[in-house]
Coordinates of C-alpha atoms and ligand atoms in Angstrom, one line a residue:
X198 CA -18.0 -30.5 -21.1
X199 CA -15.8 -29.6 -18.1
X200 CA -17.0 -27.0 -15.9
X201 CA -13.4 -25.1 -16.1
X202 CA -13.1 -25.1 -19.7
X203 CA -14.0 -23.0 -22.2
X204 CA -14.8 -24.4 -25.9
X205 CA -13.7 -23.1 -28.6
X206 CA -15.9 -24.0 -32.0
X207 CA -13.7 -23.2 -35.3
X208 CA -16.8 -22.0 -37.5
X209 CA -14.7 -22.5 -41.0
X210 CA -14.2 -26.6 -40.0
X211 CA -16.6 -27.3 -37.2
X212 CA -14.2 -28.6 -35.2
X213 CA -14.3 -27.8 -31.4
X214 CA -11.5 -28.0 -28.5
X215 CA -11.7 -27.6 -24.7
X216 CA -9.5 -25.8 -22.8
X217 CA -8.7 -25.9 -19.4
X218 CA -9.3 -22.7 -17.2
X219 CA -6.6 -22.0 -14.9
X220 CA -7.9 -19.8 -11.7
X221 CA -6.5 -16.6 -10.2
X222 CA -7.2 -15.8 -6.6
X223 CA -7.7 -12.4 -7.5
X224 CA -8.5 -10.9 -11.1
X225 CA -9.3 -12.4 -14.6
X226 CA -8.8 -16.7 -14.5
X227 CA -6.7 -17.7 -17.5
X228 CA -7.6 -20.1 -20.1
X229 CA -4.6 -22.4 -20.9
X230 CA -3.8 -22.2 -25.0
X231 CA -0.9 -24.1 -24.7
X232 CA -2.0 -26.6 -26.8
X233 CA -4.6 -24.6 -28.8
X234 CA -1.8 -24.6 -32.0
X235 CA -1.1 -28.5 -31.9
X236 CA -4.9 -29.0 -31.4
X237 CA -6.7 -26.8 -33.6
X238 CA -3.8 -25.4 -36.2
X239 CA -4.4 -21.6 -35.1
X240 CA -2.0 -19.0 -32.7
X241 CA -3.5 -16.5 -31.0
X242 CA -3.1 -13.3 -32.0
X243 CA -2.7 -10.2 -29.2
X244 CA -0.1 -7.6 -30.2
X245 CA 0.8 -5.7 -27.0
X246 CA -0.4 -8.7 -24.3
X247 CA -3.8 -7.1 -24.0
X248 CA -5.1 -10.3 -23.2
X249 CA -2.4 -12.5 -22.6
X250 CA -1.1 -14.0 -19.4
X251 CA 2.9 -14.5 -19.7
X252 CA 3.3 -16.4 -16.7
X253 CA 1.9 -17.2 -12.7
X254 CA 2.8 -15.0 -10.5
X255 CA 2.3 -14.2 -6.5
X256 CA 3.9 -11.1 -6.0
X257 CA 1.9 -8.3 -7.3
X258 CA -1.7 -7.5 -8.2
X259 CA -3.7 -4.4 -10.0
X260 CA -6.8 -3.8 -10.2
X261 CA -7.2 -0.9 -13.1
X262 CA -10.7 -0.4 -12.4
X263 CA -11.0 0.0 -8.7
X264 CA -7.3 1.4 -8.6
X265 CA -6.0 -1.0 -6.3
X266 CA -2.4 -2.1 -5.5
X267 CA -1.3 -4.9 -3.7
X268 CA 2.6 -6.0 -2.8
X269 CA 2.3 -9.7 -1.6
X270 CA -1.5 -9.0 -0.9
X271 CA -0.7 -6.1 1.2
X272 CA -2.3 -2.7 0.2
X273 CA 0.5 -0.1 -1.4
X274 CA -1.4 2.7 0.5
X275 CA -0.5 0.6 4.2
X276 CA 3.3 -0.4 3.1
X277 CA 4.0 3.2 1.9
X278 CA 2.5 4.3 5.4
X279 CA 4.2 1.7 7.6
X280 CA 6.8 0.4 6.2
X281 CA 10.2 1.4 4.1
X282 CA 12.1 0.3 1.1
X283 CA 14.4 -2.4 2.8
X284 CA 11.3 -4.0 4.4
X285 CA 9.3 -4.0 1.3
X286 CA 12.1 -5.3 -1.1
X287 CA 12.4 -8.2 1.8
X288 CA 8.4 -9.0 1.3
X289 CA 9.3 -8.7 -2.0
X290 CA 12.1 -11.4 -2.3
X291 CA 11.2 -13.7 0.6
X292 CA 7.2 -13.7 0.6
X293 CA 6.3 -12.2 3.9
X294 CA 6.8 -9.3 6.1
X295 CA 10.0 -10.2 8.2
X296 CA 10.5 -10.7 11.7
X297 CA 12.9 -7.6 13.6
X298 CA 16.0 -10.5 13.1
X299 CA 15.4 -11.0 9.7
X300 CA 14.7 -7.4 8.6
X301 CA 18.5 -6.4 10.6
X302 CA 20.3 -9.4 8.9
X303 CA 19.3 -8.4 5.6
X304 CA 19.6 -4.8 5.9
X305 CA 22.9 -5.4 6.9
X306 CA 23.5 -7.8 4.2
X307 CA 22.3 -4.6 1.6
X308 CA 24.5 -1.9 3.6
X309 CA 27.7 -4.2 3.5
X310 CA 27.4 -5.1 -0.6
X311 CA 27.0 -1.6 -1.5
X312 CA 30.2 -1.1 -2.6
X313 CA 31.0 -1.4 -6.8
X314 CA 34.5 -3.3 -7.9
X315 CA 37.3 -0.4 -8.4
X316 CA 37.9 -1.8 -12.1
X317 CA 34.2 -0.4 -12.8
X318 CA 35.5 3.0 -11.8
X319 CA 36.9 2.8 -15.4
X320 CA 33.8 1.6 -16.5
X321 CA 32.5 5.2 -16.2
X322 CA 35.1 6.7 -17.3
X323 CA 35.0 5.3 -20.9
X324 CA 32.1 7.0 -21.4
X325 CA 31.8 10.8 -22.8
X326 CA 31.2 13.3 -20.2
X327 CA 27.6 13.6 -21.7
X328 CA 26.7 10.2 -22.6
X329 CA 23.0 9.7 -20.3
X330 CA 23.0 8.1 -17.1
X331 CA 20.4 5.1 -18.6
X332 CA 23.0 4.3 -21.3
X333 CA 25.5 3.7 -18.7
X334 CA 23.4 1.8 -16.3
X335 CA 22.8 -0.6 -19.0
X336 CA 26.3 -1.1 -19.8
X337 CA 27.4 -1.3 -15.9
X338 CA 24.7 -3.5 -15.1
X339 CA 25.6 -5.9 -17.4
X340 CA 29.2 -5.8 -17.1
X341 CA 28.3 -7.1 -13.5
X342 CA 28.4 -10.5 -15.1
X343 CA 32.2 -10.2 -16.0
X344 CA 32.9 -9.9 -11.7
X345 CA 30.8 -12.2 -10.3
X346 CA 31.3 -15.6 -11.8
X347 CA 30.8 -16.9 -7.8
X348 CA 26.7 -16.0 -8.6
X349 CA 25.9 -16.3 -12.2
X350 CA 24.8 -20.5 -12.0
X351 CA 21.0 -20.1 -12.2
X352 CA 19.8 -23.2 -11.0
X353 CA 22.0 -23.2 -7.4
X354 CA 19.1 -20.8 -5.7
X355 CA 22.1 -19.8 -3.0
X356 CA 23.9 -18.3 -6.5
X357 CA 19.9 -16.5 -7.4
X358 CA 19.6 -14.8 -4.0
X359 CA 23.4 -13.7 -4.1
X360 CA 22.8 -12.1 -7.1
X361 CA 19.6 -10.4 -5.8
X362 CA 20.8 -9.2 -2.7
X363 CA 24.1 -7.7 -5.0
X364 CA 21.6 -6.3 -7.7
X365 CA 19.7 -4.0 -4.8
X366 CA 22.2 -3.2 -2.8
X367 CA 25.2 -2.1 -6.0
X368 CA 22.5 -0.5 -7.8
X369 CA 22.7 3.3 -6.0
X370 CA 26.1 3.2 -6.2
X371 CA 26.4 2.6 -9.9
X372 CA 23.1 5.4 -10.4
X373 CA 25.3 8.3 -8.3
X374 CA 28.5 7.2 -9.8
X375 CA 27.0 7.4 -13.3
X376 CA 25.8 11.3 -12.0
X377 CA 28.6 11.9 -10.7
X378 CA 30.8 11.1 -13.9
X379 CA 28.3 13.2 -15.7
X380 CA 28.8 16.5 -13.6
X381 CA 33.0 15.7 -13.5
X382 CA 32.8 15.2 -9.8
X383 CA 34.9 12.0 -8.0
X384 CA 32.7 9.6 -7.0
X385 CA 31.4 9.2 -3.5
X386 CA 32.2 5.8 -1.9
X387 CA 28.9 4.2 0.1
X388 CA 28.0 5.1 3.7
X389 CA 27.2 1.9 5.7
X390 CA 25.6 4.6 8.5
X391 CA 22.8 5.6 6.2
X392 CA 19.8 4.6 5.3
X393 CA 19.0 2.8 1.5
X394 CA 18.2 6.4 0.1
X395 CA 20.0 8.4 2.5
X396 CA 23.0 6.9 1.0
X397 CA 22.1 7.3 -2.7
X398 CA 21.8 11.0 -1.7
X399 CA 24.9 11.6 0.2
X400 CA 26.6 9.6 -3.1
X401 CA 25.2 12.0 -5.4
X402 CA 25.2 15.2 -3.6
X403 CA 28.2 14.8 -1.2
X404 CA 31.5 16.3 -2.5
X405 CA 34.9 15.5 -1.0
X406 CA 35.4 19.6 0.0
X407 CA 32.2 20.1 1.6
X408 CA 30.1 18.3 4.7
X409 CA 26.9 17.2 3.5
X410 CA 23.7 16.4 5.8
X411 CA 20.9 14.4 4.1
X412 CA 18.1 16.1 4.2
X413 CA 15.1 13.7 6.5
X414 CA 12.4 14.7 4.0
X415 CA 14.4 14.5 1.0
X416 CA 15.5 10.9 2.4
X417 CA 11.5 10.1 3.6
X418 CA 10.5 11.5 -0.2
X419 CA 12.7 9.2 -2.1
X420 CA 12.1 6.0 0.3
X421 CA 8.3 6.7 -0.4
X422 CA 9.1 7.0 -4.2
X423 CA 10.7 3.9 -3.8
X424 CA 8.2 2.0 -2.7
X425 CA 5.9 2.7 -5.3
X426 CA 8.2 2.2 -8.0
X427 CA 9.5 -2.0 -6.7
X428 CA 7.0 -3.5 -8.7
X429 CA 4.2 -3.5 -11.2
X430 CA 3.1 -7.0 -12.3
X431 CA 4.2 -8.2 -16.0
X432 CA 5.1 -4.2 -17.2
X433 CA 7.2 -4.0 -20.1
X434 CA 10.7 -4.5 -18.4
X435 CA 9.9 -6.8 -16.1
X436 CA 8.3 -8.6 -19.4
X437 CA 12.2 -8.2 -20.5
X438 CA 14.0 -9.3 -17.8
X439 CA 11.6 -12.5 -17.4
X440 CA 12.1 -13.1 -21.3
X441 CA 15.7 -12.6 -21.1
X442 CA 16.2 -14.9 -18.0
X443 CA 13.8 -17.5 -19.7
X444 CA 17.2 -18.5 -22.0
X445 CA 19.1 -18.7 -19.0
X446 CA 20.9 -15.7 -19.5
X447 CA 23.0 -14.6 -16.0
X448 CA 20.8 -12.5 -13.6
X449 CA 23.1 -9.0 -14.2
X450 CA 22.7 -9.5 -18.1
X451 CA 18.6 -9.7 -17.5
X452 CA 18.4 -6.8 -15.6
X453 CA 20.0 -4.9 -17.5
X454 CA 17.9 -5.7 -20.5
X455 CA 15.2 -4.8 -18.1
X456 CA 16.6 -1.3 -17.9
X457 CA 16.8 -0.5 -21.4
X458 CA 13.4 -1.7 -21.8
X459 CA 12.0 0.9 -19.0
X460 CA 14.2 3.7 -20.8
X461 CA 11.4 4.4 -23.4
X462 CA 8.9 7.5 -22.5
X463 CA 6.4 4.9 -22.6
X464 CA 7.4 3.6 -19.9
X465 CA 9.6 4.3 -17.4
X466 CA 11.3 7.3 -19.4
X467 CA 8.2 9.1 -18.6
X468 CA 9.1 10.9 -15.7
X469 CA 11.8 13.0 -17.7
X470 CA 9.4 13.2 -20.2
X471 CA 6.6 14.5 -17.8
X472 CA 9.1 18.1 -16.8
X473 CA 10.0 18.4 -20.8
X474 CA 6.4 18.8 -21.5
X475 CA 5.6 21.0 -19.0
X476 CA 8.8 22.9 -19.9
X477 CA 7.6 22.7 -23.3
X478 CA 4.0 24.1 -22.2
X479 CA 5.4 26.9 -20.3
X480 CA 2.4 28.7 -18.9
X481 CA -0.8 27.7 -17.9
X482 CA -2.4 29.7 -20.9
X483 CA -1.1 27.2 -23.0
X484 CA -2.6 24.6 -21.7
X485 CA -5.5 24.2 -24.2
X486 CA -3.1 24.5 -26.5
X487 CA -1.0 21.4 -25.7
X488 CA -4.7 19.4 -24.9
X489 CA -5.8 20.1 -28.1
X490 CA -2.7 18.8 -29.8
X491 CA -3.1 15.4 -27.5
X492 CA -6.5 14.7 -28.5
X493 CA -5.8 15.3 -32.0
X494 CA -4.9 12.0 -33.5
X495 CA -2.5 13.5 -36.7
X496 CA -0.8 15.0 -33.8
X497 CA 2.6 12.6 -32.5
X498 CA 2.1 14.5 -28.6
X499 CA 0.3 12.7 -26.2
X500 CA 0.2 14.1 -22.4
X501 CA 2.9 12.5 -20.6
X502 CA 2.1 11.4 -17.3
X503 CA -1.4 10.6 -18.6
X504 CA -3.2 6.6 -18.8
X505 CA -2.1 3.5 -18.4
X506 CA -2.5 0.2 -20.0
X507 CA -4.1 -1.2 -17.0
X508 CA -5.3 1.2 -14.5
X509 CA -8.2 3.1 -15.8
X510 CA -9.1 5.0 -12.8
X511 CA -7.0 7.2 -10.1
X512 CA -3.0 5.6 -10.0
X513 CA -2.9 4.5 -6.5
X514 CA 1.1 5.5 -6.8
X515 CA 0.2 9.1 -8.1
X516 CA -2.5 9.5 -5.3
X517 CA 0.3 8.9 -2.8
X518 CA 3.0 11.0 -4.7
X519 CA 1.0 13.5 -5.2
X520 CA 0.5 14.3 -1.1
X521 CA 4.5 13.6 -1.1
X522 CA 4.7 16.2 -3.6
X523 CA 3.0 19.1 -0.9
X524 CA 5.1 18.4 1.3
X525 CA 8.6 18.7 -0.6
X526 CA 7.8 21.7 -1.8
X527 CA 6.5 23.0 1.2
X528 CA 10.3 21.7 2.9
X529 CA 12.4 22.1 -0.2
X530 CA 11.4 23.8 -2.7
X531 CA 8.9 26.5 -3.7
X532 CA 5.4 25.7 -2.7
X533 CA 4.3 28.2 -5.8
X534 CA 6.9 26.4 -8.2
X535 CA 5.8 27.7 -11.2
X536 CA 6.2 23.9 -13.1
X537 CA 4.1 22.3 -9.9
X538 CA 1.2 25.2 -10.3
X539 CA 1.2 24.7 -13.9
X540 CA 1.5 20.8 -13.3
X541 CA -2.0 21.1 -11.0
X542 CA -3.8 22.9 -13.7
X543 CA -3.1 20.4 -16.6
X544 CA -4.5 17.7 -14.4
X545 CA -7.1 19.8 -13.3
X546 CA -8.4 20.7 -16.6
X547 CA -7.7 17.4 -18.7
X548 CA -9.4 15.4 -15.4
X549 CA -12.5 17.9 -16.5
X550 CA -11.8 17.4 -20.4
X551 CA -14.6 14.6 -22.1
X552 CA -11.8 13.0 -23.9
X553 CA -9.6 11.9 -20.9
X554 CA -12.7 11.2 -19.0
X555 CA -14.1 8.8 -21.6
X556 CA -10.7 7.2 -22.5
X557 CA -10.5 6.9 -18.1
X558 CA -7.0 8.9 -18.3
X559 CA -5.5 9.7 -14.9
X560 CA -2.1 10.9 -13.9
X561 CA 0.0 8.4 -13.3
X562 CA 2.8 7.8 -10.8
X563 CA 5.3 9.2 -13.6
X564 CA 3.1 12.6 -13.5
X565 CA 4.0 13.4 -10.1
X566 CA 7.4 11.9 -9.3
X567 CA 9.7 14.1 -11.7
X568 CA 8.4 17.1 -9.7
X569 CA 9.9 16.0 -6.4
X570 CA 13.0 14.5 -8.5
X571 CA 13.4 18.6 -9.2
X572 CA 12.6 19.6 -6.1
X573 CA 15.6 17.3 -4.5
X574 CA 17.9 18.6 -6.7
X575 CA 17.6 15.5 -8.8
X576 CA 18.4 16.1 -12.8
X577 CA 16.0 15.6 -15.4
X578 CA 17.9 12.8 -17.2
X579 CA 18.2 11.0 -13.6
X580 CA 14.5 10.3 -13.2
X581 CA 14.3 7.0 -15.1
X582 CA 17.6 5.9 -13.5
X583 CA 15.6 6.5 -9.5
X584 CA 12.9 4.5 -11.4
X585 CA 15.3 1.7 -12.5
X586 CA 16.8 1.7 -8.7
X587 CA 13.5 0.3 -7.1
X588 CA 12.4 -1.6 -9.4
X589 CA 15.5 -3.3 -9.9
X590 CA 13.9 -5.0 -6.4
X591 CA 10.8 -6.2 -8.9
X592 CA 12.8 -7.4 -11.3
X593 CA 14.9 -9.7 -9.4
X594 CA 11.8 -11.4 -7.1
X595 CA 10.3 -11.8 -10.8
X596 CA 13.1 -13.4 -12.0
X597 CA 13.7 -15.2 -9.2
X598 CA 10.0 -16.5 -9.1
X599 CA 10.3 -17.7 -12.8
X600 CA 13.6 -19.6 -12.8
X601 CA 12.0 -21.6 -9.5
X602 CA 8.9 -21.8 -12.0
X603 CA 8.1 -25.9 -13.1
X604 CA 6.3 -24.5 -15.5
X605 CA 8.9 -21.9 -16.9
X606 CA 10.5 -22.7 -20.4
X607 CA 11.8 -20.6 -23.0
X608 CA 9.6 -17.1 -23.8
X609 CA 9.7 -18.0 -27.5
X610 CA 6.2 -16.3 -29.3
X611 CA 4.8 -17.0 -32.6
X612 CA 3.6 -14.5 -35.2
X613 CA 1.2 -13.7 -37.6
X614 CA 3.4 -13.8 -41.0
X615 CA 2.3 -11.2 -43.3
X616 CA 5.3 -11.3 -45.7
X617 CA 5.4 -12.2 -49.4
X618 CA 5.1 -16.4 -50.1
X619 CA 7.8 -18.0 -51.5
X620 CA 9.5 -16.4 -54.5
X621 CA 13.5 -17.4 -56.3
X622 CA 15.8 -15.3 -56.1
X623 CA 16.4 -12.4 -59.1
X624 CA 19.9 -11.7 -60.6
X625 CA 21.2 -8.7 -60.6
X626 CA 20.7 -8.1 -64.2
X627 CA 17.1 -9.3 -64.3
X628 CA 16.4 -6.3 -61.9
Ligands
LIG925 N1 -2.4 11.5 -24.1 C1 -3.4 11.6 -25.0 N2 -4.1 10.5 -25.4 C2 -3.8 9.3 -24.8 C3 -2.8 9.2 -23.8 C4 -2.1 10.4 -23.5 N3 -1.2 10.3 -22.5 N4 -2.8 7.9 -23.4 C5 -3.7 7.3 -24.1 N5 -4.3 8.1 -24.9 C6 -5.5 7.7 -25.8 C7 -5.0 7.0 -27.0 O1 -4.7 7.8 -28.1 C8 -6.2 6.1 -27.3 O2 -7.2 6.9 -27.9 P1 -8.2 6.3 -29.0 O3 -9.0 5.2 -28.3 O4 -9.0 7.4 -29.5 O5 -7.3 5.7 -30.1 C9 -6.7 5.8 -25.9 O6 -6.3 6.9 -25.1 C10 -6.2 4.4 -25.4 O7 -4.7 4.5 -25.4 P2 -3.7 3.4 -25.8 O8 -2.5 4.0 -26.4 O9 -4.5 2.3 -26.6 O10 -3.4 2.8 -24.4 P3 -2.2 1.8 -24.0 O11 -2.6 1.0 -22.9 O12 -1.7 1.1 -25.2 O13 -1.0 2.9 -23.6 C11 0.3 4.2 -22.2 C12 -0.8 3.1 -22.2 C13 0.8 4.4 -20.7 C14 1.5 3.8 -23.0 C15 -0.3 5.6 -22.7 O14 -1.4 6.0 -22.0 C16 0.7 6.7 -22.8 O15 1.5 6.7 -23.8 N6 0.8 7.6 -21.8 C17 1.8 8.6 -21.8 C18 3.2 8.0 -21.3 C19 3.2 7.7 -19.8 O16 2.8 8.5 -19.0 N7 3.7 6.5 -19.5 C20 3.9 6.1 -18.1 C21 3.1 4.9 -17.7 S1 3.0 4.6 -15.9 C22 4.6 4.2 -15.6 C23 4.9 2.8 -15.9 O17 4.3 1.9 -15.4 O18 5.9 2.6 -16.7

């Protein structure tokens, strides 16, 4: 018996297989089932990928129980201090931290791809004044493919980091011209002098009538936000986009399966779904109202903002937000906004409450980010949209990471059939 394998004994036949264990240098090793159908007649069965391991991957690691997480190996806590978006997303694509030439010449790559084909313009247009701004990302996103044939071959990696580089530096411009269309206001054309999120707020916020400064803490806020939201290991979009680019679909068409995926409040459709609830709590003396109704299983509410599938102590992300969150309002907004007092006293009382505590339920990232969303001026049904716009970074070093894959082949999983046997068909009479 091999010391990296683990043996399986079928107690119904006897019959025993080995199978390799493939290690992680960090977190849980993998055993290799590959071959466990072929060998031994059985698929595993794991709804929700509680203990499955899609694929290999180098560019991010969580640790749910010590809340830890890294970018590339480095701690979030020391990028989100040091660093910015542009340098992160680069770490993110490329590997390693770049040097001052690099980080220029592909900033200024970003900054001069910003711009969206005029044709899109009428993109927007087709949709009704209140369609949501998700629905149109996912249809601009993936109309992307229908412009740029010149980056849509997979296997030329020249065509992959095109692609990438047009994916992060289009995607603000599509987000504000999607708000903009929303709120019947022309769209605002990209600033090359501004920073990655300076930008996105002088395209959303700008109006051709008016001058319009960005605000330096609005514009450190949503950098920070940013940076949190690149990337989070195998979540359920970037499950998507990795599934969808196993066929060989184009880059644009995969992220923009990726963004319908994070549109559910399960994921990244939380962060809207974190100011409803509160809106829907309305004062703090309803508060054990609302807990009540979460912990109560016949009950459909659950606290938004609350658990995650993987960490199960504090969210490294919503420790950081949460400082961010201070000192918005304290710049912006009102530091006694009723929604961020009532906010602290959930979390206070449900981080007190024996069900969350034994269940490890922390706010997450989500908990804390609508609330400086609101205090930028930033609509409700934009949250998930900001979310899409850094992680759009993720999603492309993912899928970028699994086309170069040797091991990569088509994401094609079995099932466990539960559905009547064979039977012939009735007619219509003998019904
Ligand atoms: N409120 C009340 N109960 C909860 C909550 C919640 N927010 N989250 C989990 N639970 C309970 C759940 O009912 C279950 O209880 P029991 O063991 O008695 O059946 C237990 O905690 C474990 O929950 P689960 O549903 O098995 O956990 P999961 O890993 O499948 O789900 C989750 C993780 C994030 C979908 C879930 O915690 C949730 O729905 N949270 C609210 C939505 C949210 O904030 N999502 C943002 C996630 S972070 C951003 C991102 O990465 O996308």
């Amino acid at each position: 018996m091999g010391k990296d394998t683990v043996t399986v004994t079928d107690n119904r036949t006897g019959r025993q297989v080995e199978l390799p264990i493939n290690s992680a240098t960090m977190g849980p090793d993998a055993v290799d089932i590959g071959r466990f159908l072929r060998d031994m007649g059985y698929c595993m069965y794991d709804p929700g990928f509680l203990s499955t391991a899609s694929c290999r991957s180098s560019l991010t690691y969580l640790d749910g129980e010590k809340g830890m997480l890294l970018y590339r190996g480095y701690p979030i806590e020391q990028l989100a201090e040091h660093s910015n978006f542009i340098e992160v997303a680069y770490l993110m694509l490329y590997g390693d931290l770049p040097s001052p030439e690099q980080l220029a010449e592909f900033s200024n790559i970003i900054t001069h791809h910003s711009m969206i084909n005029e044709s899109l313009k009428s993109f927007f247009h087709g949709f009704y004044h209140d369609a949501h701004p998700m629905a149109i990302m996912v249809g601009v996103v993936g109309s992307l493919s229908a412009f740029y044939h010149d980056s849509t071959d997979i296997a030329n990696p020249r065509h992959r980091e095109i692609a990438a580089h047009r994916m992060i530096a289009k995607m603000p411009s599509i987000a504000a011209a999607s708000y903009k269309h929303s709120v019947g206001e022309p769209q605002v054309y990209p600033d090359n002098s501004l920073s990655y999120a300076g930008n996105l707020l002088n395209m959303m916020f700008s109006v051709p009538c008016e001058k319009y400064k960005v605000d330096p803490v609005a514009e450190k806020a949503l950098d920070l936000i940013f940076i949190l939201h690149i990337d989070h290991e195998q979540n359920a979009s970037t499950s998507t986009v990795r599934l969808a680019g196993s066929s060989g679909a184009n880059p644009f068409a995969c992220i923009a399966s990726g963004i319908a995926a994070l549109w559910g409040p399960a994921h990244g459709g939380a962060n809207e779904a974190v100011l409803s609830m509160l809106d829907e709590i309305g004062d703090i003396r309803n508060i054990p109202l609302y807990l009540a109704r979460a912990k109560d299983k016949k009950d459909a509410f659950r606290l938004m903002g609350f658990g995650h599938r993987v960490y199960k102590n504090y969210d490294p992300r919503a420790r950081l937000i949460r400082n961010m969150c201070h000192e918005v309002l304290a710049e912006l907004g009102d530091a006694r906004d009723p929604m961020f007092e009532l906010a602290l006293h959930l979390e206070e009382i449900a981080l007190q409450d024996d069900y969350f505590i034994e269940r490890k339920l922390y706010p997450n990232v989500d908990f804390y980010s609508g609330l400086i969303y609101r205090a930028l001026g930033i609509p409700a049904n934009m949250f998930t949209v900001m979310f899409a716009i850094a992680r759009t970074v993720g999603w492309v070093a993912q899928w970028m990471e699994m086309i170069s894959d040797e091991e990569q082949r088509i994401g094609r999983p079995r099932q466990l059939y539960v559905g009547p046997t064979q039977r012939d068909y009735v007619s219509m009479a003998q019904r």
